[in-house]
Short mmCIF file of C-alpha atoms (C1' of nucleotides) in Angstrom, two decimals:
data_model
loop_
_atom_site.label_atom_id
_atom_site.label_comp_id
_atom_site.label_asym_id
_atom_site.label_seq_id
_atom_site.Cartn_x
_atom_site.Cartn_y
_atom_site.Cartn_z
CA UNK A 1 -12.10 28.65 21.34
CA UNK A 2 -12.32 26.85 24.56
CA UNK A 3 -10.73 23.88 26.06
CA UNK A 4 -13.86 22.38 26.46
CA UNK A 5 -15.13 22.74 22.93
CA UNK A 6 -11.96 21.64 21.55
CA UNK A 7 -12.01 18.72 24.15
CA UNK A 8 -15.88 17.99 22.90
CA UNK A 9 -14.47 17.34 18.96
CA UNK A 10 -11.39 15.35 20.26
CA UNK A 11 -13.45 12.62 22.39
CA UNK A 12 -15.05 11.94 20.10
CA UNK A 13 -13.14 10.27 17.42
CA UNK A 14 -9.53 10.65 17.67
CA UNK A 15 -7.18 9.69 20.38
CA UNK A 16 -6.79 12.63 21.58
CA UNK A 17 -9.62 11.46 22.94
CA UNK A 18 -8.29 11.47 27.10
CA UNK A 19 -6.52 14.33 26.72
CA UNK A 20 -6.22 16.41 29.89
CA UNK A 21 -7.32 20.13 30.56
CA UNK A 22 -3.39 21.43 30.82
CA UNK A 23 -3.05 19.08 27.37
CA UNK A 24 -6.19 20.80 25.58
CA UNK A 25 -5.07 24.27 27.05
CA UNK A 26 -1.40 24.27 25.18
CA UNK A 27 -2.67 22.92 22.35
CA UNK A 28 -5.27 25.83 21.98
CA UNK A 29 -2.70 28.03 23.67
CA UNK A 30 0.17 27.25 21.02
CA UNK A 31 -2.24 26.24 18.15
CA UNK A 32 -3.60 28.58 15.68
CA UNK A 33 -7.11 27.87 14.66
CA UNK A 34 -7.53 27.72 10.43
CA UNK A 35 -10.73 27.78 8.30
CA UNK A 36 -10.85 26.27 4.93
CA UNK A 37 -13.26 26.46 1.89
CA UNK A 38 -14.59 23.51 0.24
CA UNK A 39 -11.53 22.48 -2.92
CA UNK A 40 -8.99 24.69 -0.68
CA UNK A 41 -5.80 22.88 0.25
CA UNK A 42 -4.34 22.39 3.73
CA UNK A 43 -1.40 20.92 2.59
CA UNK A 44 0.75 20.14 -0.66
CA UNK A 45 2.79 17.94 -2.16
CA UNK A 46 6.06 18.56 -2.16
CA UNK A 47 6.16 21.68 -0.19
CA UNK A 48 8.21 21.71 3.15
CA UNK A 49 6.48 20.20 6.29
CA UNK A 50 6.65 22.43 9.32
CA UNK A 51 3.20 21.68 10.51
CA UNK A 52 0.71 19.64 11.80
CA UNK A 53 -2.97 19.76 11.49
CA UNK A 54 -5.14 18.40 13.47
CA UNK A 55 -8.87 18.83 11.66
CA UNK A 56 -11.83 19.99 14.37
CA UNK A 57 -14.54 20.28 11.70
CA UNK A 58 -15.35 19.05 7.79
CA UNK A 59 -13.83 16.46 6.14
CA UNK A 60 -10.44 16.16 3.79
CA UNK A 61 -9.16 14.26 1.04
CA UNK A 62 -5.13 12.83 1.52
CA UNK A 63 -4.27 12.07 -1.92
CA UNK A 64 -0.65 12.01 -3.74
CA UNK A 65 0.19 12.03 -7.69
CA UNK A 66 2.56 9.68 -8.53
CA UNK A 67 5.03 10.79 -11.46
CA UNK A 68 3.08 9.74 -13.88
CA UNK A 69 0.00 11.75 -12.95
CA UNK A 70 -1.94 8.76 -11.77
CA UNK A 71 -3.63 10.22 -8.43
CA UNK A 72 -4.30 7.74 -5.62
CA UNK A 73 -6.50 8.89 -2.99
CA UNK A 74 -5.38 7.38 0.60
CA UNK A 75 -7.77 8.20 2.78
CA UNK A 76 -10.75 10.75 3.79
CA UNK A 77 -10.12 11.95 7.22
CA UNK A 78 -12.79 13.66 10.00
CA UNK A 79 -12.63 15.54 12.70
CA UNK A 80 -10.15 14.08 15.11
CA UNK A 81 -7.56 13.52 12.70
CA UNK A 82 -4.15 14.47 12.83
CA UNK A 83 -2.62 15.40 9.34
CA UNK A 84 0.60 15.77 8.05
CA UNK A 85 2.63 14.70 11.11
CA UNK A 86 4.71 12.79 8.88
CA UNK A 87 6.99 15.27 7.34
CA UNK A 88 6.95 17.32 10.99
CA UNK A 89 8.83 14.35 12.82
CA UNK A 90 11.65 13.35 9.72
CA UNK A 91 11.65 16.70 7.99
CA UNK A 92 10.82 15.95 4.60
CA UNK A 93 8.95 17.00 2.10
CA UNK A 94 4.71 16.19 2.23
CA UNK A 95 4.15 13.02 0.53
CA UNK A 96 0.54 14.27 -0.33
CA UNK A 97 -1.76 16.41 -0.57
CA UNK A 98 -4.77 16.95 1.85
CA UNK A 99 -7.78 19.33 -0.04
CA UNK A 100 -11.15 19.99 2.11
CA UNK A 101 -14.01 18.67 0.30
CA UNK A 102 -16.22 20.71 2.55
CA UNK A 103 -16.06 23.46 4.41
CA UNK A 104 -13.08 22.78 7.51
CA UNK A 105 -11.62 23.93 10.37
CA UNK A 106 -8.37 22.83 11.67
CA UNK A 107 -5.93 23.33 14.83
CA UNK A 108 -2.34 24.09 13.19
CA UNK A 109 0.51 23.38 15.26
CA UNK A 110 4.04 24.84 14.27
CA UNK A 111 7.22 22.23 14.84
CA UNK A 112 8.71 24.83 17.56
CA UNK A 113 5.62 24.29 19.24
CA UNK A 114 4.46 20.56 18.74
CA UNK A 115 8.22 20.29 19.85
CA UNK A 116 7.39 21.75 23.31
CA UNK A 117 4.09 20.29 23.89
CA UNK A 118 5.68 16.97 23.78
CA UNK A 119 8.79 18.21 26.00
CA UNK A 120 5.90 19.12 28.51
CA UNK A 121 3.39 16.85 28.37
CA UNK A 122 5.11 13.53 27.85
CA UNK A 123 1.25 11.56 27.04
CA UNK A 124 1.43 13.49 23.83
CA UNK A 125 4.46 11.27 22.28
CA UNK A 126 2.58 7.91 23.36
CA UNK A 127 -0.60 9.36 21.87
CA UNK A 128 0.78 10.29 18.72
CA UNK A 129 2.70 7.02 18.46
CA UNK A 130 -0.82 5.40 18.77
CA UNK A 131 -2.09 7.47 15.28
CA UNK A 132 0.90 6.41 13.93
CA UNK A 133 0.95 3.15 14.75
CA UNK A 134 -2.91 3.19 13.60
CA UNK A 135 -2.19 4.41 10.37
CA UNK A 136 0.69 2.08 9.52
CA UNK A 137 -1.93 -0.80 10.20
CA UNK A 138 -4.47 1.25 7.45
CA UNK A 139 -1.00 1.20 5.20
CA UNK A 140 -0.71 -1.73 5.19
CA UNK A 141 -4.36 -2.98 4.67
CA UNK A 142 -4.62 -1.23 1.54
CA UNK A 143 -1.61 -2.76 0.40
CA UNK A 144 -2.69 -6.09 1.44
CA UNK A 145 -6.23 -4.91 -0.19
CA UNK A 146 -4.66 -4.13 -3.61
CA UNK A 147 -1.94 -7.08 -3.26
CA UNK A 148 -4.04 -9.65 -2.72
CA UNK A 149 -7.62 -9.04 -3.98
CA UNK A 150 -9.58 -8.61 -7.40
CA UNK A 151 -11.36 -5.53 -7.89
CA UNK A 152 -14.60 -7.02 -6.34
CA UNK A 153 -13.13 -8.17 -2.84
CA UNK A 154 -11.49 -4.72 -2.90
CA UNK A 155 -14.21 -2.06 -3.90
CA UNK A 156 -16.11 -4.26 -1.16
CA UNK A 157 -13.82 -3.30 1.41
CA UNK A 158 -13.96 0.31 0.50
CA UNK A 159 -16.86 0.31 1.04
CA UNK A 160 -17.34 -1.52 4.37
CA UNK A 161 -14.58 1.69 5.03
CA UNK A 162 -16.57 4.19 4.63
CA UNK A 163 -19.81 2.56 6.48
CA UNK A 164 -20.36 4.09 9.42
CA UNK A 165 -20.51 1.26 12.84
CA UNK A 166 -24.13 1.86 13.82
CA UNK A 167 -25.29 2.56 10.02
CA UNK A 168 -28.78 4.00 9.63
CA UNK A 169 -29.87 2.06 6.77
CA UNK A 170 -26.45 1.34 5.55
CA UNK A 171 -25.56 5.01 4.53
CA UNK A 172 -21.89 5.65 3.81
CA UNK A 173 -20.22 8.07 5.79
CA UNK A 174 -19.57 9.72 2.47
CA UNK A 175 -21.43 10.17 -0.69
CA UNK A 176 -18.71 9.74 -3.37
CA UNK A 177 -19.12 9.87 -6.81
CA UNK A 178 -18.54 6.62 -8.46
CA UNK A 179 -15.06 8.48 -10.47
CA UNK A 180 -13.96 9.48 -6.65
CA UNK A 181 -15.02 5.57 -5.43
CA UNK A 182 -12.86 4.57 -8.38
CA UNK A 183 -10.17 6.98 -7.54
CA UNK A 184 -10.15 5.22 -4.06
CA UNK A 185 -10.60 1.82 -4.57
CA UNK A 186 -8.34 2.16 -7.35
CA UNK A 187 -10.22 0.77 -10.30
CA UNK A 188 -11.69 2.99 -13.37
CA UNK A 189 -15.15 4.47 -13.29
CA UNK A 190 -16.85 1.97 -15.60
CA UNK A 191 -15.64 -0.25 -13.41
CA UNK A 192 -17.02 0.50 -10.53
CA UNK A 193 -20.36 1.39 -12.20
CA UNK A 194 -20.50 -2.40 -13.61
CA UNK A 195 -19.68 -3.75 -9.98
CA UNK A 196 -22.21 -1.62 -8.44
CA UNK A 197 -24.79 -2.36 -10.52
CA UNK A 198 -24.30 -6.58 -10.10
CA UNK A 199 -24.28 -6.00 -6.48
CA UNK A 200 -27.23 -3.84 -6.71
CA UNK A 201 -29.21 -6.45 -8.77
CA UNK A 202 -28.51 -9.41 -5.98
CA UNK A 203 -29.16 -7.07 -3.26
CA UNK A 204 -26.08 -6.68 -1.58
CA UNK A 205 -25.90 -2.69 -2.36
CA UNK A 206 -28.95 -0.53 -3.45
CA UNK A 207 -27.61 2.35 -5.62
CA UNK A 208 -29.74 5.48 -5.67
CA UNK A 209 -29.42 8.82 -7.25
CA UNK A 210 -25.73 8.27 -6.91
CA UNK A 211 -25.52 7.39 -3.26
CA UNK A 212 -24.41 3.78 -2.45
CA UNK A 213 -26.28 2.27 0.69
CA UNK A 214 -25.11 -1.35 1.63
CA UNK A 215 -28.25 -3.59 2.05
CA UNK A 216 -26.10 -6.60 2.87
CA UNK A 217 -23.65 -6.37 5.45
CA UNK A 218 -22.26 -9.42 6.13
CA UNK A 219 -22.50 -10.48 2.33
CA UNK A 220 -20.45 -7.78 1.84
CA UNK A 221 -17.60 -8.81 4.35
CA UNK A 222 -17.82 -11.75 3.02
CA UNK A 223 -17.11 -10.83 -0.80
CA UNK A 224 -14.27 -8.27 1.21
CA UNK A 225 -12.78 -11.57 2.39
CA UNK A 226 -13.16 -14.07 -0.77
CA UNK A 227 -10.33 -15.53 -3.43
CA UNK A 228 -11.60 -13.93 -6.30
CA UNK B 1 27.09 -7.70 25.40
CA UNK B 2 28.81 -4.27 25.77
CA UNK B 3 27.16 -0.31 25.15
CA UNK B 4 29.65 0.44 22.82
CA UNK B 5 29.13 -2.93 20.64
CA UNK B 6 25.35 -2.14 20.48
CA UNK B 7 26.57 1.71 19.62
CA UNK B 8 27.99 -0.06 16.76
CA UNK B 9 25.19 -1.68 15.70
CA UNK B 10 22.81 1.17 15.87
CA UNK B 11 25.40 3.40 14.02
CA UNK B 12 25.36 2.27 11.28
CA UNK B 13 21.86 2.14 9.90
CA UNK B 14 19.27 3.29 12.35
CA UNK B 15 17.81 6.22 13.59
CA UNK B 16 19.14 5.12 16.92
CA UNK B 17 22.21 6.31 15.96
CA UNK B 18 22.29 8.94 18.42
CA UNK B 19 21.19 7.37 21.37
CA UNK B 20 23.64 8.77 24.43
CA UNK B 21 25.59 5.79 26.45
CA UNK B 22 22.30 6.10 29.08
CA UNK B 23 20.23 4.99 26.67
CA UNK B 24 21.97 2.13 24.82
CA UNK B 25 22.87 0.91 28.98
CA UNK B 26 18.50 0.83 29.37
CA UNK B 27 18.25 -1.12 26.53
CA UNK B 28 20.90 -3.62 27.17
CA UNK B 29 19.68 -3.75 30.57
CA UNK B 30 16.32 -4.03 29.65
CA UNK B 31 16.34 -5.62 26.66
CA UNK B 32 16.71 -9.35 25.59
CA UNK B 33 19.13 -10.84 23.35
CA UNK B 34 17.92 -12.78 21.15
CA UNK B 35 19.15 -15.48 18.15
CA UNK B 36 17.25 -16.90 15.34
CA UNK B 37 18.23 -19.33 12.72
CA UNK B 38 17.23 -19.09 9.67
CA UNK B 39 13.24 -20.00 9.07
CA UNK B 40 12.67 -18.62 12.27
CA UNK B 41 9.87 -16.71 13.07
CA UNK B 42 10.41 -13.62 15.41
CA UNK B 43 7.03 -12.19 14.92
CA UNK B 44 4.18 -14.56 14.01
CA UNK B 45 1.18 -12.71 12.46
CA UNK B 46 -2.22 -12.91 14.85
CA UNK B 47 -0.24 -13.37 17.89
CA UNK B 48 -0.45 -10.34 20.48
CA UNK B 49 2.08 -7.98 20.48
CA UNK B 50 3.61 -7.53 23.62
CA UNK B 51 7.30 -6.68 22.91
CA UNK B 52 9.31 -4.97 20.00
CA UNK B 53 12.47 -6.00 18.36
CA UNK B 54 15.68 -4.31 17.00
CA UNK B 55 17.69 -6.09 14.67
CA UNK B 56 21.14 -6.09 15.71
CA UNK B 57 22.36 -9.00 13.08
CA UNK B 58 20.97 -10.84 9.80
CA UNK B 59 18.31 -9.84 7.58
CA UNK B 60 14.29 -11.05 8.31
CA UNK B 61 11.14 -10.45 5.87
CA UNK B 62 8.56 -9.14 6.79
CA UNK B 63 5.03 -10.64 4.98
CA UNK B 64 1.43 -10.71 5.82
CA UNK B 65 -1.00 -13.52 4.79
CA UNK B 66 -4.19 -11.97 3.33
CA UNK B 67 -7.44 -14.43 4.09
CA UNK B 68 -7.41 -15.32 1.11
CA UNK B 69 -3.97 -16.62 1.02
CA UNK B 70 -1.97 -14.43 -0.41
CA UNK B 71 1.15 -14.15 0.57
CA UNK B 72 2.60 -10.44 0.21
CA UNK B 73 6.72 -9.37 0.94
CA UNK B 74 6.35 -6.00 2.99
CA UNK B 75 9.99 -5.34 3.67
CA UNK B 76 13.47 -7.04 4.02
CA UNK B 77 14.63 -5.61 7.43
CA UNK B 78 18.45 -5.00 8.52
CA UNK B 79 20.24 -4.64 11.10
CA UNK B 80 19.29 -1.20 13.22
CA UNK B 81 15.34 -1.48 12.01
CA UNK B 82 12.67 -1.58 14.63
CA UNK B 83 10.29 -4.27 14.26
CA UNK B 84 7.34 -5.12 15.85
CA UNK B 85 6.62 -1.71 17.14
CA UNK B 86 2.67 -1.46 16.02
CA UNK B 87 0.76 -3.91 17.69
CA UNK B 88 3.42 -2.70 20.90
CA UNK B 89 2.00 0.48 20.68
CA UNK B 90 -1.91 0.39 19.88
CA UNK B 91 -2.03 -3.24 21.61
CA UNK B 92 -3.81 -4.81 18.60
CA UNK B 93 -2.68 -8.11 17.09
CA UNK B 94 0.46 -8.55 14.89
CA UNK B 95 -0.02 -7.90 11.26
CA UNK B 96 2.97 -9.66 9.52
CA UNK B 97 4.81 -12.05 10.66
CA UNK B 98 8.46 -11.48 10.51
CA UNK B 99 10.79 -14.29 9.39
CA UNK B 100 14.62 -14.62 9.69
CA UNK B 101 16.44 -15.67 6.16
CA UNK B 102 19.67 -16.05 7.41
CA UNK B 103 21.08 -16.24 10.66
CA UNK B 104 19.96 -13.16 12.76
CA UNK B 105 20.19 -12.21 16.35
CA UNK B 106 18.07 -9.07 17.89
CA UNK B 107 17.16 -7.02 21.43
CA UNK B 108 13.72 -7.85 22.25
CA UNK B 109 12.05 -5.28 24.76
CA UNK B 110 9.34 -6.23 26.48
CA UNK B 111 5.74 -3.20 26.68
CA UNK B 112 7.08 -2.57 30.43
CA UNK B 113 10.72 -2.48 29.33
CA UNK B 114 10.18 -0.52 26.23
CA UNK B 115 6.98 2.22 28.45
CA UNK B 116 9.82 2.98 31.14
CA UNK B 117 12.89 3.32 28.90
CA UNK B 118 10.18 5.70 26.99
CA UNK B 119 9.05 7.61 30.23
CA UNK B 120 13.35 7.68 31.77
CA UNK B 121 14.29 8.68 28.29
CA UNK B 122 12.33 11.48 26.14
CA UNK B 123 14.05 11.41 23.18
CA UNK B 124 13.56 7.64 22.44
CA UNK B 125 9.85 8.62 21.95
CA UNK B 126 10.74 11.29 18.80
CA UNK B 127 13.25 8.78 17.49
CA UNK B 128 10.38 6.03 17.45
CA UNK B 129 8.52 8.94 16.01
CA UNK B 130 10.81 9.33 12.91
CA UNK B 131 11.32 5.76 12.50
CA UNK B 132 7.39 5.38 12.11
CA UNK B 133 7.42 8.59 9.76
CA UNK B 134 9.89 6.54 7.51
CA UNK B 135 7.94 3.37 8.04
CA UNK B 136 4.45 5.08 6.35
CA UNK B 137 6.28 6.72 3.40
CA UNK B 138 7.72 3.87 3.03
CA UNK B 139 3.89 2.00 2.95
CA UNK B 140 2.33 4.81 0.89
CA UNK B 141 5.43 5.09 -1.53
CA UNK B 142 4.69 1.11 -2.16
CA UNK B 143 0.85 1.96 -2.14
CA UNK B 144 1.66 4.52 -5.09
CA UNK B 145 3.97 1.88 -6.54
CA UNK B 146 1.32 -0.88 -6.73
CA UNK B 147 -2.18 2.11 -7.92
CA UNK B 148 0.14 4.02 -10.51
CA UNK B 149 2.82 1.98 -12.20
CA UNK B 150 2.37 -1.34 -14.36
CA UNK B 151 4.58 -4.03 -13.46
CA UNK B 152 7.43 -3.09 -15.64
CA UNK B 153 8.60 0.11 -13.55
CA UNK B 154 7.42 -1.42 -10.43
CA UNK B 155 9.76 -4.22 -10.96
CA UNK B 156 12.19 -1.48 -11.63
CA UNK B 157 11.06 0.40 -8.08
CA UNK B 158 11.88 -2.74 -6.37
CA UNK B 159 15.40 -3.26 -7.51
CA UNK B 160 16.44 0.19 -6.68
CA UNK B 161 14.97 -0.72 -3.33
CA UNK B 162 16.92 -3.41 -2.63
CA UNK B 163 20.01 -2.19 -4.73
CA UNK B 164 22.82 -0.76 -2.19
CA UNK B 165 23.95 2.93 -2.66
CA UNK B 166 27.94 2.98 -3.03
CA UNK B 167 26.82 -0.83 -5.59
CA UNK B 168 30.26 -2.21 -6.55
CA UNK B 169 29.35 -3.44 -9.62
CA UNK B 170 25.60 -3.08 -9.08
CA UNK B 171 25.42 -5.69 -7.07
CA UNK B 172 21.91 -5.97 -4.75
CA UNK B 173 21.68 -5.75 -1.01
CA UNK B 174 20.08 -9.14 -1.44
CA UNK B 175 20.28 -12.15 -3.60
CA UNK B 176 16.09 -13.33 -4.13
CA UNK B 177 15.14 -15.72 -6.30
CA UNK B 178 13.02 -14.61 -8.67
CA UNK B 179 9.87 -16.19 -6.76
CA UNK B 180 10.74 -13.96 -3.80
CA UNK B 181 11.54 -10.64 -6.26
CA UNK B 182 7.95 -11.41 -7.41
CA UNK B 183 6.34 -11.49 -4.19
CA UNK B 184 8.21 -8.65 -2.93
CA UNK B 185 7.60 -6.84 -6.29
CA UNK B 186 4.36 -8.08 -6.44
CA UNK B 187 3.82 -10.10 -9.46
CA UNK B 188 4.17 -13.87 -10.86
CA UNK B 189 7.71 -15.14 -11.00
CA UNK B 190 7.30 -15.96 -15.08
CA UNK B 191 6.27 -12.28 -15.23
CA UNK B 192 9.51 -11.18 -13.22
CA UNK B 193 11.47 -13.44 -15.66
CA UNK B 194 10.36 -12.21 -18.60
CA UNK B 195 10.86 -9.09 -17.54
CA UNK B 196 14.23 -9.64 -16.25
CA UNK B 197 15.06 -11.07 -19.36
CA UNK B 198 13.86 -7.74 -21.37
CA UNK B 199 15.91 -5.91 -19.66
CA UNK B 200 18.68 -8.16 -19.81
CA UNK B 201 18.72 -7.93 -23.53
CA UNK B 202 19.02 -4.49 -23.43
CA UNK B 203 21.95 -4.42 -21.02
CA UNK B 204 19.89 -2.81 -18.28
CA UNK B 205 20.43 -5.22 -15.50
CA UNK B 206 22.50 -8.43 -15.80
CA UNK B 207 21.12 -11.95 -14.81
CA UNK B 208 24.05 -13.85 -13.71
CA UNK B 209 23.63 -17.53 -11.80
CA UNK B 210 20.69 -16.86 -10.41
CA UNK B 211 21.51 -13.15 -9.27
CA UNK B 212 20.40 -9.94 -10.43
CA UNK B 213 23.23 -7.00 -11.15
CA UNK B 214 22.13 -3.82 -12.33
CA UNK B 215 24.11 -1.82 -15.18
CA UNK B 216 21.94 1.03 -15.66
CA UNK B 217 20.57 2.76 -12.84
CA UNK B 218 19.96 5.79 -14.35
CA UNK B 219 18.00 3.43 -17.27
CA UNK B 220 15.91 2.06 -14.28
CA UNK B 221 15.24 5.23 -12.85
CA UNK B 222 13.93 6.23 -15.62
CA UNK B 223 11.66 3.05 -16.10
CA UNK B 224 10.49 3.66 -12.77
CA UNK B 225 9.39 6.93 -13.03
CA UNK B 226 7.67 5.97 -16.86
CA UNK B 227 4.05 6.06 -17.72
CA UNK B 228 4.12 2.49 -18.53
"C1'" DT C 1 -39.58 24.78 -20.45
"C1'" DA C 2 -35.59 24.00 -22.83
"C1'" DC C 3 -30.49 24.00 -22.34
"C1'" DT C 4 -26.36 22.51 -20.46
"C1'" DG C 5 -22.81 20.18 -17.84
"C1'" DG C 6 -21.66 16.57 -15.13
"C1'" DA C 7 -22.49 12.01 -13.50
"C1'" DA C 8 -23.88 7.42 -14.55
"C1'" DG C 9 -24.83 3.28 -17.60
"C1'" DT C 10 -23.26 0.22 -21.27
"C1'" DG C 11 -21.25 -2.37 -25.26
"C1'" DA C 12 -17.09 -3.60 -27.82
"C1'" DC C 13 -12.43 -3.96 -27.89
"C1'" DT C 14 -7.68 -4.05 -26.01
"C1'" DA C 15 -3.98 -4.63 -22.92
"C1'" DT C 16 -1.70 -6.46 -19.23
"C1'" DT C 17 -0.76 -10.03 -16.41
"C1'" DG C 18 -1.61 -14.43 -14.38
"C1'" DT C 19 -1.87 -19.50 -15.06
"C1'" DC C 20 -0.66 -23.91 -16.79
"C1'" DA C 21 2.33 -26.96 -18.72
"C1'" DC C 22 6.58 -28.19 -19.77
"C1'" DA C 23 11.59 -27.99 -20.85
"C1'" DT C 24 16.05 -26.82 -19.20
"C1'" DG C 25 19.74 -26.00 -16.12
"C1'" DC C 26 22.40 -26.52 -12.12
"C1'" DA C 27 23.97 -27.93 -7.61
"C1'" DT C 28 24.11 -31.53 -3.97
"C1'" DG C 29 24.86 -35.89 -2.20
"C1'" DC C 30 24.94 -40.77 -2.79
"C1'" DG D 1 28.41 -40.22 -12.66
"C1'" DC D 2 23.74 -40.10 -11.82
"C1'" DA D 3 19.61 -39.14 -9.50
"C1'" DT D 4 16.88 -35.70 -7.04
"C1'" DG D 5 15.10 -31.34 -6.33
"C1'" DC D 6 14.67 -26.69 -6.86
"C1'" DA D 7 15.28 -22.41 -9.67
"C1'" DT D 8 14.68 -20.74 -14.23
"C1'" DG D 9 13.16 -20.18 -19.17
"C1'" DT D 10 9.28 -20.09 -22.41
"C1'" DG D 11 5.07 -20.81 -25.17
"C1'" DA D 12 0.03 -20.82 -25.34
"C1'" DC D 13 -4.04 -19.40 -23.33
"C1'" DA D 14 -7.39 -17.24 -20.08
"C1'" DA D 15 -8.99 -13.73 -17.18
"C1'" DT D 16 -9.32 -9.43 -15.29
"C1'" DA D 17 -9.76 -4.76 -15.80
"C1'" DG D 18 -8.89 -0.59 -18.52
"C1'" DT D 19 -10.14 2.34 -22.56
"C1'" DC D 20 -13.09 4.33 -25.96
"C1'" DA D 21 -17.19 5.86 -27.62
"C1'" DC D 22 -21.49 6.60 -26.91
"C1'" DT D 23 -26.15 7.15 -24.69
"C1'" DT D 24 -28.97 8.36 -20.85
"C1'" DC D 25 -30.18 10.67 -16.77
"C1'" DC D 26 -30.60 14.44 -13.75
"C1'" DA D 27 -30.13 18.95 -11.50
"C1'" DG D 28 -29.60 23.64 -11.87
"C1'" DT D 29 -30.66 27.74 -14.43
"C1'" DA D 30 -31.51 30.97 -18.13
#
DNA sequence: TACTGGAAGTGACTATTGTCACATGCATGC
DNA sequence: GCATGCATGTGACAATAGTCACTTCCAGTA
């Protein structure tokens, strides 16, 4: 792989983003470059954390079983991302587990050498910071989300997650199933179904052969934003 | 105020623990002291964030108001804990607002302060690092708290939380009211009380004037590890 | 085309928890 | 001592969401 392909995937979401060539050279230099199948894992639960991934192609589910089996998905992450810096930096164990849901490709970065990237390149530590800090923020809105709000203001602002920004028709970036919506949102399948189909008769989402497309954008922030 | 006083401080809790007599000097130097009485705000939610805290005395909680008005307990923060570090770092706004319940005094470091002490001094950046690791398991271990559990072993979660490690007597870190255990926890405060008083009955945790004293840790470990 | 498995739709019931309305208790200061 | 105010205890009820038990729909394939 070249610095300028892996350069090309990094602009474009993450923060990697302004990277420099020396940056994009170690990182390719010290990385080692991992393909995964659609349902493979790229990292457990509970296993050791001596590496970081950071995910150049497909798209991956974090999700973590608590100890009573209930699974909570966290997030769906896309190229850009970094994964599983968590247990790198304080040496525990991996709080969840992040499975491909599609085909995937991934930069993996041992601690010995994530540890001299950032001696060399001192950007690195700020940048990474700046995921962290990022995700702490997405933390915290989902506990605000599922604090504070009844199922409807909350599936609503799953949703308005996974929209894309300049939404063709107001696709979702993903087409979940409505048990894998539920699994996100955090409410049961029927649930979900029932809410669906009330938006879907006043127009707010239009529900076709199982793919959710948001008609109404701002009535949706709205409902993402109301008491009840 | 003196390196070795601040040493002190950081000792005893914090990941700064192991910051050489350069470091604590740059922070002194750089830092602010600062004193709060109780009610005060040191970080108001919305405001920019252009500096970052560390708690050197006193204990402040840290809560976000959702738009709908809910008011949600993220964390009771000693003495060693960073605060104010994410909007620092990704220059967004302040999510919670961060209020002192008794007496507390802290060093405030201002973005230029805190971006040279991080460019003079390397390993202030991994230490940050690790304290941000701790902060998201933290946020994701409450985010499987609130998806998984019922309120029952959550409750239970909450007062190992806050329960102290070496607990003469089982005595908790903090003396809330049962309003504030049921913010923090999550829940109504009748809810907390009846629960309280369960568990009271059956010699789990004694409710004494006001204050909570657990008997049976390895009972509440249990309960918060149950199905329901 | 018919068969099959998985996803989606739906009604009835249940469970958990919040809300409201009060009573009680307890400390503080006049 | 008594009044005031805040924390706590408790019963009755309402609301939200989960569970169960089906049915229906749809895509892939034998």
């Amino acid at each position: 792989m070249k610095a300028e392909e892996l350069a090309d995937i990094l602009a474009e979401h993450s923060l990697f983003a302004d990277c420099d060539e020396a940056e994009l050279a170690d990182l390719i230099l010290r990385g080692h470059f991992v393909r995964y199948n659609k349902g493979d894992e790229l990292i457990m639960q509970g296993d050791p954390g001596n590496s970081l991934l950071i995910l150049l192609s497909g798209i991956a589910r974090t999700s973590m079983i608590a100890s009573n089996g209930h699974e909570i998905v966290l997030d769906y992450a896309e190229s850009g991302q970094v994964l599983g810096e968590i247990a790198l930096l304080d040496g525990g164990e991996r709080t969840a587990t992040v499975t491909a849901i599609e085909p995937t490709s991934a930069l993996s970065i041992t601690r010995e050498a994530f540890e001299d990237i950032l001696e060399k390149h001192k950007n690195m530590a700020l940048r990474l910071l700046k995921v962290m800090a990022k995700r702490i923020r997405m933390a915290n809105s989902m506990i605000e989300g599922d604090r504070a709000y009844t199922s409807g203001p909350r599936l609503a602002r799953y949703l308005l997650r996974l929209s894309v920004v300049g939404a063709e028709e107001g696709r979702l970036k993903l087409d979940l199933s409505q048990s894998e919506l539920g699994n996100f949102a955090g409410m049961s399948r029927e649930h979900i179904n029932r809410q669906l189909s009330a938006w879907s008769e006043s127009q707010i989402v239009a529900v076709e052969s199982g793919k959710v497309r948001i008609l109404d954008h701002a009535m949706l922030s709205h409902i993402a934003e109301a008491d009840s």
